[in-house]
Coordinates of C-alpha atoms in Angstrom, one line a residue:
Chain A
M1 CA 58.8 -11.9 -87.6
G2 CA 56.6 -11.8 -84.6
R3 CA 58.2 -10.5 -81.5
V4 CA 57.8 -12.6 -78.4
K5 CA 55.3 -10.9 -76.3
I6 CA 56.1 -10.8 -72.6
A7 CA 53.0 -11.1 -70.6
K8 CA 52.5 -8.2 -68.3
K9 CA 52.2 -9.6 -64.8
S10 CA 51.1 -7.6 -61.8
T11 CA 53.6 -7.4 -59.0
F12 CA 50.9 -7.1 -56.5
I13 CA 51.4 -9.5 -53.6
D14 CA 48.4 -10.3 -51.5
M15 CA 49.4 -9.4 -47.9
T16 CA 46.1 -10.3 -46.3
A17 CA 47.3 -13.7 -45.1
M18 CA 50.5 -12.2 -43.8
S19 CA 48.5 -9.6 -41.9
D20 CA 46.4 -12.3 -40.4
V21 CA 49.4 -14.0 -39.0
T22 CA 51.0 -10.9 -37.6
V23 CA 47.8 -9.9 -35.9
L24 CA 47.6 -13.3 -34.3
L25 CA 51.2 -13.1 -33.1
L26 CA 50.5 -9.6 -31.8
T27 CA 47.5 -10.8 -29.8
F28 CA 49.5 -13.6 -28.3
F29 CA 52.3 -11.3 -27.1
M30 CA 49.9 -8.7 -25.9
L31 CA 48.1 -11.2 -23.8
T32 CA 51.1 -13.0 -22.4
S33 CA 53.3 -10.0 -21.7
T34 CA 53.7 -9.0 -18.1
F35 CA 55.4 -5.7 -17.8
L36 CA 58.3 -5.2 -15.5
S37 CA 57.0 -3.3 -12.6
K38 CA 58.8 -0.1 -11.7
E39 CA 61.0 -0.7 -8.7
P40 CA 62.7 1.9 -6.6
A41 CA 66.1 0.2 -7.0
T42 CA 67.5 -2.0 -9.7
V43 CA 69.1 -5.1 -8.4
I44 CA 70.7 -8.1 -10.1
T45 CA 69.9 -11.2 -8.1
P46 CA 72.7 -13.7 -7.6
P47 CA 72.8 -16.9 -9.7
S48 CA 71.8 -20.2 -8.0
V49 CA 71.1 -23.8 -8.9
S50 CA 67.8 -23.7 -7.1
T51 CA 64.9 -24.4 -9.5
E52 CA 62.1 -23.5 -7.2
K53 CA 59.8 -21.0 -9.0
V54 CA 59.1 -17.7 -7.4
Q55 CA 55.6 -17.3 -6.0
E56 CA 53.5 -14.8 -8.0
T57 CA 50.7 -14.3 -5.5
N58 CA 50.5 -14.1 -1.8
V59 CA 54.0 -12.9 -1.4
V60 CA 55.7 -10.0 0.4
Q61 CA 58.8 -9.0 -1.4
V62 CA 61.5 -7.2 0.6
L63 CA 63.6 -5.2 -1.8
V64 CA 67.0 -4.3 -0.4
N65 CA 69.2 -1.8 -2.3
P66 CA 73.0 -1.8 -2.0
E67 CA 72.8 1.1 0.5
G68 CA 70.6 -0.9 2.9
K69 CA 67.3 0.8 2.2
V70 CA 64.3 -1.4 2.2
W71 CA 61.0 -1.3 0.2
L72 CA 58.1 -3.6 0.4
T73 CA 55.9 -5.0 -2.4
M74 CA 52.9 -7.1 -1.7
N75 CA 51.2 -9.3 -4.3
N76 CA 47.9 -10.8 -3.4
D77 CA 46.0 -13.7 -4.6
T78 CA 43.4 -11.6 -6.4
S79 CA 41.1 -14.6 -6.9
S80 CA 40.0 -14.4 -3.3
N81 CA 37.9 -11.6 -2.0
W82 CA 41.0 -9.5 -1.2
S83 CA 42.0 -7.2 -4.1
N84 CA 45.5 -5.7 -3.9
E85 CA 44.0 -2.3 -3.2
K86 CA 41.7 -3.4 -0.5
M87 CA 44.6 -5.4 1.1
R88 CA 46.9 -2.4 1.1
M89 CA 44.2 -0.2 2.7
A90 CA 43.8 -2.7 5.5
L91 CA 47.5 -3.0 5.9
L92 CA 47.9 0.7 6.3
D93 CA 45.2 0.7 9.0
K94 CA 46.9 -2.2 10.8
V95 CA 50.4 -0.8 10.7
S96 CA 49.3 2.6 12.0
E97 CA 47.6 0.8 14.8
I98 CA 50.8 -1.0 15.7
Y99 CA 52.8 2.2 15.3
N100 CA 50.5 4.2 17.5
E101 CA 50.9 1.7 20.4
T102 CA 54.6 2.6 20.8
H103 CA 54.3 6.3 19.6
K104 CA 51.5 7.5 21.9
N105 CA 52.6 11.1 21.8
K106 CA 53.1 11.2 18.1
P107 CA 50.3 9.0 16.6
V108 CA 49.8 8.8 12.8
N109 CA 46.3 8.9 11.3
F110 CA 45.4 8.7 7.7
T111 CA 42.4 10.2 5.9
E112 CA 40.4 8.2 3.5
A113 CA 41.9 10.0 0.6
Q114 CA 45.4 9.2 1.8
K115 CA 44.5 5.6 2.2
Y116 CA 43.2 5.5 -1.3
T117 CA 46.4 6.9 -2.7
F118 CA 48.4 4.4 -0.7
S119 CA 46.3 1.5 -2.1
K120 CA 47.5 2.5 -5.6
L121 CA 51.2 2.3 -4.7
G122 CA 53.0 -0.7 -6.2
S123 CA 55.9 -0.7 -3.7
F124 CA 56.2 1.4 -0.7
G125 CA 59.1 2.6 1.4
V126 CA 58.4 5.8 3.3
P127 CA 58.8 6.3 7.1
L128 CA 55.3 6.3 8.7
A129 CA 55.8 9.8 10.2
K130 CA 56.4 11.2 6.7
M131 CA 53.8 9.0 4.9
G132 CA 51.0 11.5 5.2
E133 CA 53.1 14.3 3.7
Y134 CA 54.1 12.0 0.9
L135 CA 50.6 10.8 0.1
D136 CA 49.2 14.3 0.0
L137 CA 51.5 15.2 -2.9
V138 CA 49.2 13.4 -5.3
N139 CA 46.6 16.2 -5.0
Q140 CA 49.0 18.7 -6.4
P141 CA 49.3 19.2 -10.1
E142 CA 51.7 16.7 -11.6
G143 CA 51.4 14.8 -8.4
Q144 CA 53.0 11.5 -9.6
T145 CA 56.1 13.3 -10.8
K146 CA 56.3 15.1 -7.5
M147 CA 56.0 11.9 -5.5
D148 CA 58.8 10.3 -7.5
K149 CA 60.9 13.4 -6.9
W150 CA 60.1 13.2 -3.2
L151 CA 61.4 9.7 -3.1
E152 CA 64.6 10.7 -4.8
G153 CA 65.1 13.3 -2.2
D154 CA 66.3 16.1 -4.4
G155 CA 69.9 15.4 -3.6
D156 CA 69.5 15.5 0.1
P157 CA 71.4 12.5 1.5
N158 CA 69.4 12.6 4.8
H159 CA 66.1 12.4 3.0
P160 CA 64.0 9.7 4.5
T161 CA 63.2 7.1 1.9
G162 CA 63.0 3.4 2.5
I163 CA 61.4 1.8 5.6
P164 CA 63.4 2.6 8.7
I165 CA 65.2 -0.5 9.9
S166 CA 67.8 -1.0 12.6
W167 CA 69.3 -3.8 14.7
N168 CA 66.7 -4.8 17.2
D169 CA 66.2 -8.0 19.1
N170 CA 63.4 -6.7 21.3
E171 CA 60.2 -8.1 19.9
S172 CA 58.0 -5.9 22.1
N173 CA 59.6 -2.8 20.7
P174 CA 59.6 -3.3 17.0
N175 CA 61.2 -1.0 14.5
E176 CA 59.1 0.2 11.5
F177 CA 60.2 -2.7 9.2
Q178 CA 59.1 -5.2 11.8
M179 CA 55.8 -3.3 12.3
W180 CA 55.1 -3.7 8.6
M181 CA 55.9 -7.4 8.6
K182 CA 53.8 -7.9 11.7
A183 CA 50.9 -6.1 10.1
M184 CA 51.3 -8.4 7.1
R185 CA 51.2 -11.5 9.4
Q186 CA 48.2 -10.2 11.3
S187 CA 46.2 -9.3 8.2
S188 CA 42.8 -11.0 7.7
N189 CA 43.8 -12.5 4.4
E190 CA 44.3 -16.1 5.4
N191 CA 46.1 -17.1 2.2
L192 CA 48.8 -14.5 2.7
V193 CA 49.2 -15.4 6.4
S194 CA 49.6 -19.1 5.7
A195 CA 52.1 -18.4 2.9
I196 CA 54.1 -16.3 5.4
K197 CA 54.0 -19.2 7.9
D198 CA 55.2 -21.7 5.2
G199 CA 58.1 -19.4 4.4
T200 CA 57.1 -18.9 0.8
G201 CA 55.4 -15.7 1.6
V202 CA 58.4 -13.6 2.3
A203 CA 61.0 -13.1 -0.4
I204 CA 64.2 -11.1 0.0
K205 CA 65.5 -9.5 -3.2
A206 CA 69.0 -8.1 -3.0
D207 CA 71.8 -7.5 -5.4
Q208 CA 74.6 -10.0 -5.6
N209 CA 77.1 -7.4 -4.7
T210 CA 75.2 -6.2 -1.6
S211 CA 77.3 -6.8 1.4
F212 CA 76.3 -9.5 3.8
D213 CA 75.7 -7.2 6.8
I214 CA 73.0 -5.4 5.0
V215 CA 71.1 -8.6 4.1
H216 CA 71.9 -10.0 7.6
L217 CA 70.2 -6.9 9.1
V218 CA 67.0 -7.8 7.3
M219 CA 67.3 -11.5 8.1
D220 CA 68.0 -10.7 11.8
N221 CA 65.0 -8.4 12.0
L222 CA 62.8 -11.2 10.6
Q223 CA 64.2 -13.7 13.0
T224 CA 63.4 -11.4 15.9
I225 CA 59.7 -11.4 15.1
H226 CA 59.8 -15.2 14.5
M227 CA 59.7 -15.2 10.8
N228 CA 62.4 -17.8 10.5
K229 CA 61.6 -19.2 7.2
F230 CA 61.8 -17.1 4.0
T231 CA 63.1 -17.2 0.5
L232 CA 65.8 -15.4 -1.3
L233 CA 65.2 -14.4 -4.9
T234 CA 67.9 -15.8 -7.3
A235 CA 68.4 -16.2 -11.0
L236 CA 68.9 -19.5 -12.7
K237 CA 72.3 -21.0 -13.5
G238 CA 73.4 -24.5 -14.4
A239 CA 74.8 -26.9 -11.8
E240 CA 78.1 -27.1 -13.6
D241 CA 78.8 -23.4 -13.7
Chain B
M1 CA 47.1 1.8 -50.7
A2 CA 43.8 0.6 -52.1
E3 CA 43.0 0.6 -55.7
V4 CA 39.8 0.2 -57.5
Q5 CA 40.1 -1.3 -60.9
Q6 CA 37.4 -0.8 -63.3
N7 CA 36.9 -2.9 -66.4
T8 CA 36.6 -0.3 -69.1
G9 CA 35.6 -2.9 -71.5
G10 CA 34.5 -1.1 -74.6
D11 CA 33.0 -4.3 -75.9
G12 CA 30.6 -4.5 -72.9
K13 CA 27.1 -4.1 -73.6
K14 CA 25.5 -0.9 -72.7
G15 CA 23.6 -1.0 -69.4
Q16 CA 25.6 -3.9 -68.1
Q17 CA 26.8 -3.3 -64.6
K18 CA 30.5 -2.5 -64.6
K19 CA 32.7 -5.0 -62.7
M20 CA 34.7 -3.5 -60.0
Q21 CA 37.8 -5.2 -58.5
I22 CA 38.8 -3.9 -55.1
R23 CA 42.2 -4.6 -53.7
V24 CA 43.6 -3.2 -50.5
D25 CA 47.3 -3.3 -50.0
F26 CA 48.1 -4.7 -46.6
T27 CA 51.8 -4.1 -46.7
P28 CA 51.8 -1.0 -44.4
M29 CA 49.5 -2.8 -42.0
V30 CA 51.9 -5.7 -41.8
D31 CA 54.8 -3.3 -41.2
M32 CA 53.0 -1.7 -38.4
N33 CA 52.1 -5.1 -36.8
M34 CA 55.6 -6.3 -37.0
L35 CA 56.8 -3.2 -35.2
L36 CA 54.2 -3.8 -32.5
I37 CA 55.2 -7.4 -32.2
T38 CA 58.8 -6.4 -31.8
F39 CA 57.8 -4.0 -29.0
F40 CA 55.9 -6.6 -27.1
M41 CA 58.5 -9.2 -27.6
L42 CA 61.1 -7.0 -26.1
C43 CA 59.0 -5.9 -23.2
T44 CA 57.9 -9.3 -22.0
T45 CA 59.8 -11.0 -19.2
M46 CA 59.6 -14.6 -20.0
I47 CA 62.1 -15.7 -17.4
K48 CA 60.7 -15.9 -14.0
S49 CA 63.2 -15.6 -11.2
Q50 CA 64.0 -18.5 -8.9
T51 CA 63.9 -18.7 -5.2
L52 CA 66.0 -20.4 -2.5
T53 CA 64.2 -21.3 0.7
I54 CA 66.1 -21.0 3.9
A55 CA 65.1 -21.6 7.5
L56 CA 67.0 -19.8 10.2
P57 CA 67.0 -20.7 13.9
S58 CA 65.0 -18.4 16.2
N59 CA 66.9 -15.4 17.4
E60 CA 66.6 -16.2 21.1
K61 CA 69.8 -16.4 23.0
V62 CA 69.1 -19.8 24.5
D63 CA 69.2 -21.4 21.1
N64 CA 72.5 -20.0 20.3
V65 CA 74.2 -21.6 23.3
E66 CA 72.9 -25.0 22.1
N67 CA 74.2 -24.4 18.6
M68 CA 77.6 -23.4 19.9
S69 CA 78.0 -26.7 21.7
Q70 CA 76.9 -28.5 18.6
A71 CA 79.4 -26.5 16.6
S72 CA 82.3 -27.5 18.7
E73 CA 82.0 -31.2 17.7
D74 CA 84.8 -32.6 15.7
D75 CA 82.8 -33.2 12.5
A76 CA 81.9 -29.6 12.3
V77 CA 83.2 -27.6 9.3
T78 CA 83.1 -23.8 9.6
I79 CA 82.9 -21.8 6.4
I80 CA 83.7 -18.1 6.6
L81 CA 82.7 -16.0 3.7
D82 CA 84.7 -12.9 2.9
A83 CA 85.4 -10.6 0.0
K84 CA 88.7 -10.1 -1.7
R85 CA 90.4 -7.0 -0.2
K86 CA 92.7 -4.5 -1.8
A87 CA 96.4 -5.3 -1.1
G88 CA 97.5 -3.9 2.2
S89 CA 94.2 -2.6 3.3
M90 CA 90.8 -3.8 4.5
E91 CA 88.9 -2.2 1.6
V92 CA 86.9 -4.5 -0.6
D93 CA 88.4 -5.0 -4.0
T94 CA 86.1 -5.2 -7.1
V95 CA 86.6 -6.6 -10.6
N96 CA 84.3 -5.1 -13.2
G97 CA 82.1 -3.8 -10.4
K98 CA 81.7 -7.3 -8.9
V99 CA 82.9 -8.3 -5.5
V100 CA 85.2 -11.3 -5.6
P101 CA 84.2 -13.9 -3.0
V102 CA 86.9 -15.5 -0.8
V103 CA 86.1 -18.5 1.3
Y104 CA 87.9 -19.6 4.5
Y105 CA 87.2 -22.8 6.3
Y106 CA 88.4 -24.8 9.3
F107 CA 87.6 -28.1 10.8
G108 CA 86.5 -28.6 14.4
K109 CA 87.2 -25.8 16.9
P110 CA 88.9 -22.6 16.1
G111 CA 92.6 -23.1 16.7
G112 CA 92.4 -26.8 17.0
P113 CA 91.6 -28.9 20.1
E114 CA 93.7 -26.6 22.4
G115 CA 91.8 -23.5 21.4
L116 CA 93.3 -20.4 20.0
G117 CA 94.8 -18.8 23.1
D118 CA 95.4 -15.1 23.6
A119 CA 99.1 -14.6 22.9
P120 CA 99.9 -13.5 19.3
E121 CA 102.4 -16.4 18.9
T122 CA 99.9 -19.1 19.8
I123 CA 97.3 -17.5 17.5
A124 CA 99.7 -17.6 14.5
A125 CA 100.8 -21.2 15.3
R126 CA 97.4 -22.7 16.0
N127 CA 95.4 -20.8 13.3
N128 CA 93.8 -23.7 11.4
L129 CA 92.1 -21.4 8.9
Q130 CA 92.5 -22.3 5.2
E131 CA 91.6 -20.4 2.1
S132 CA 89.6 -21.7 -0.8
E133 CA 87.4 -20.5 -3.7
F134 CA 84.1 -21.1 -5.4
L135 CA 85.3 -23.0 -8.4
G136 CA 82.7 -25.6 -9.4
N137 CA 83.6 -28.6 -11.3
D138 CA 86.6 -28.9 -13.6
E139 CA 85.3 -28.6 -17.2
K140 CA 87.3 -31.5 -18.6
S141 CA 87.5 -34.1 -15.9
G142 CA 84.3 -33.1 -14.1
K143 CA 86.2 -33.2 -10.8
A144 CA 85.1 -30.9 -8.0
R145 CA 87.4 -28.1 -7.1
G146 CA 87.8 -25.4 -4.5
I147 CA 85.4 -25.4 -1.6
R148 CA 83.2 -28.0 -3.3
E149 CA 86.0 -30.6 -3.2
I150 CA 86.5 -30.0 0.5
I151 CA 82.8 -30.4 1.3
Q152 CA 82.6 -33.5 -0.9
Q153 CA 85.5 -35.1 0.9
R154 CA 83.8 -34.5 4.2
N155 CA 80.4 -35.8 3.0
K156 CA 81.9 -38.8 1.2
D157 CA 79.6 -41.4 2.8
V158 CA 76.4 -39.7 1.8
L159 CA 77.6 -38.8 -1.7
T160 CA 78.6 -42.4 -2.6
E161 CA 75.1 -43.5 -1.5
I162 CA 73.5 -40.7 -3.5
N163 CA 75.6 -41.6 -6.6
K164 CA 74.5 -45.2 -6.3
L165 CA 70.9 -44.0 -6.3
K166 CA 71.6 -41.8 -9.3
E167 CA 72.9 -44.8 -11.2
K168 CA 70.0 -46.9 -10.2
Y169 CA 67.7 -44.1 -11.5
A170 CA 69.5 -43.8 -14.8
S171 CA 69.4 -47.6 -15.4
G172 CA 65.7 -47.7 -14.7
G173 CA 65.9 -49.2 -11.2
F174 CA 63.2 -46.9 -9.9
G175 CA 60.8 -47.6 -12.8
S176 CA 60.9 -47.3 -16.5
L177 CA 62.0 -43.9 -17.9
E178 CA 60.3 -44.5 -21.2
T179 CA 57.0 -42.7 -20.6
K180 CA 56.5 -39.3 -19.0
E181 CA 54.4 -40.8 -16.2
G182 CA 57.0 -43.4 -15.6
R183 CA 59.7 -40.7 -15.3
E184 CA 57.7 -38.8 -12.8
K185 CA 57.1 -41.9 -10.7
A186 CA 60.8 -42.8 -10.8
Q187 CA 61.7 -39.2 -9.9
L188 CA 59.4 -39.3 -6.9
A189 CA 60.9 -42.6 -5.8
Y190 CA 64.4 -41.3 -6.3
D191 CA 63.7 -38.1 -4.3
E192 CA 62.3 -40.2 -1.4
A193 CA 65.3 -42.5 -1.4
A194 CA 67.7 -39.6 -1.6
S195 CA 66.2 -37.7 1.3
K196 CA 66.3 -41.0 3.3
V197 CA 70.0 -41.2 2.7
R198 CA 70.6 -37.6 3.6
K199 CA 68.9 -38.1 6.9
D200 CA 70.4 -41.6 7.6
E201 CA 71.9 -41.5 11.1
N202 CA 74.4 -44.3 10.4
L203 CA 76.3 -42.4 7.8
K204 CA 79.0 -39.9 8.8
K205 CA 77.8 -36.5 8.0
P206 CA 79.4 -33.1 8.6
V207 CA 77.7 -30.2 10.3
I208 CA 78.5 -27.1 8.3
I209 CA 78.4 -23.7 10.0
I210 CA 78.2 -20.8 7.6
K211 CA 79.6 -17.5 8.9
S212 CA 80.3 -14.3 7.1
T213 CA 82.2 -11.2 7.5
P214 CA 80.1 -8.0 7.0
Q215 CA 82.0 -7.2 3.8
A216 CA 81.1 -10.5 2.0
S217 CA 78.6 -10.2 -0.8
F218 CA 75.1 -11.6 -0.8
G219 CA 76.0 -13.5 -3.9
S220 CA 78.6 -15.5 -2.1
L221 CA 76.0 -16.4 0.6
V222 CA 73.7 -17.8 -2.1
S223 CA 76.7 -19.6 -3.7
V224 CA 77.5 -21.4 -0.4
L225 CA 73.9 -22.3 0.1
D226 CA 74.0 -23.8 -3.4
E227 CA 77.0 -25.9 -2.5
M228 CA 75.0 -27.3 0.4
Q229 CA 72.3 -28.3 -2.1
I230 CA 74.8 -29.7 -4.7
N231 CA 76.7 -31.7 -2.1
S232 CA 73.6 -33.1 -0.3
I233 CA 74.4 -31.5 3.0
S234 CA 71.5 -32.0 5.4
K235 CA 72.8 -30.2 8.4
Y236 CA 74.0 -26.6 8.0
Q237 CA 73.3 -23.4 9.8
I238 CA 74.0 -19.7 9.3
D239 CA 75.6 -18.2 12.4
N240 CA 77.3 -15.1 13.6
M241 CA 81.1 -14.7 13.7
T242 CA 82.7 -15.3 17.0
K243 CA 85.6 -13.4 18.4
A244 CA 88.0 -16.3 17.6
D245 CA 86.8 -16.4 14.0
S246 CA 87.5 -12.7 13.5
V247 CA 90.9 -13.1 15.1
M248 CA 91.8 -15.9 12.8
V249 CA 90.6 -14.2 9.7
I250 CA 92.6 -11.0 10.5
D251 CA 95.7 -13.1 11.4
Y252 CA 95.4 -15.0 8.1
Q253 CA 95.0 -11.9 6.1
N254 CA 98.0 -10.2 7.8
R255 CA 100.2 -13.2 7.0
H256 CA 99.0 -13.9 3.4
H257 CA 97.8 -10.7 1.8
K258 CA 100.4 -8.1 2.3

């Protein structure tokens, strides 16, 4: 009686093809992913039926946190000859020029090193008078962590973070927020300036639970300097919701 | 990981080159790639946020006077946004950390044609403020509810015209909907016709004035702007609360939310 011989089969599965596929997928995700940029405040934008897409370039985003503090982020059209860094440097020059017109006894001046540090900031919200002190922190060891700590204020409630903003309807005596916005409008980057004129260039981002008077303050400030058209950032929802 | 198999064929002739079979196991490589893919998938933000464009009047005081006279016309609807308050106090009440929006509205002038007056009795008697909610459409019947119903009633003329256009679009009256190009063309024609209807001077249209108490949430402002878009309102403005508005809101709250 001959026993049935079971053929020995190798259990080795060729994974080469599988690996090819995964590498392709990985490449796709690596190339398409845009990382969430770190923002000084986390806000949940309110749902809306509007389907207009947000502008990616040539836009100044005004981030308002629920306590009414304001940060600015500027995204440029990098295809033109203005890189984001170059634009921010020019912006800091412009805003200090405007600031010094009304603060003749306490002018602010920035060194090249400070301007360079500023050009690397994603979003900014520090009073101009404190800006130099803040920017100098980068030279210390672990400068980035120190800068972040400075913004948090180490538990001091009166710590100056956010761009100073107040009710003001006198266009010739702007507050710091209005100075920044004016500096944006007066920049030599024509694409940004025309986007601001169209109303697509200024976007207000606020939490859905932020009270109206805080948002109203920002809108009123913009109206005072004749930026009457702007956009509000929202999240998508269906018309029937 | 990788193995090299050698044919140890004893029957091979001497001097013949030995056949080598090289196999590399790719399983760990695939594992690692999958992990990386998962990481990138979770990190990407595919959804871009949307925007809502608004245009406000200039802040100069001269403009405001003009707006006020426009606002006192009879076809004006004033919507006042507010947040739900805790019972018996002015503090904002929240549910699961969210502010609950409350909407008040009145037609025409505050207090009706005679005005509100100063005495507490006349204020209570003439207060024409009414309360509503953001409700959207009824899920079963599709009927508008809450503040949307009120806006739709006021904007009936325009909405019937718009609905006619919608039907015309659906039945192919603006061009065939078969091809993608046809759809785009029809959409353009529809948009043009719809914007003509919205601006038609012969139709009765309300002027909506949006006001808000300081406590109302930003979310409710966006909701009310949405309602304008949903109900094809062409004329609306965001304005500041007047004294009469505040008096009426406080009077209403005192009488209804004790």
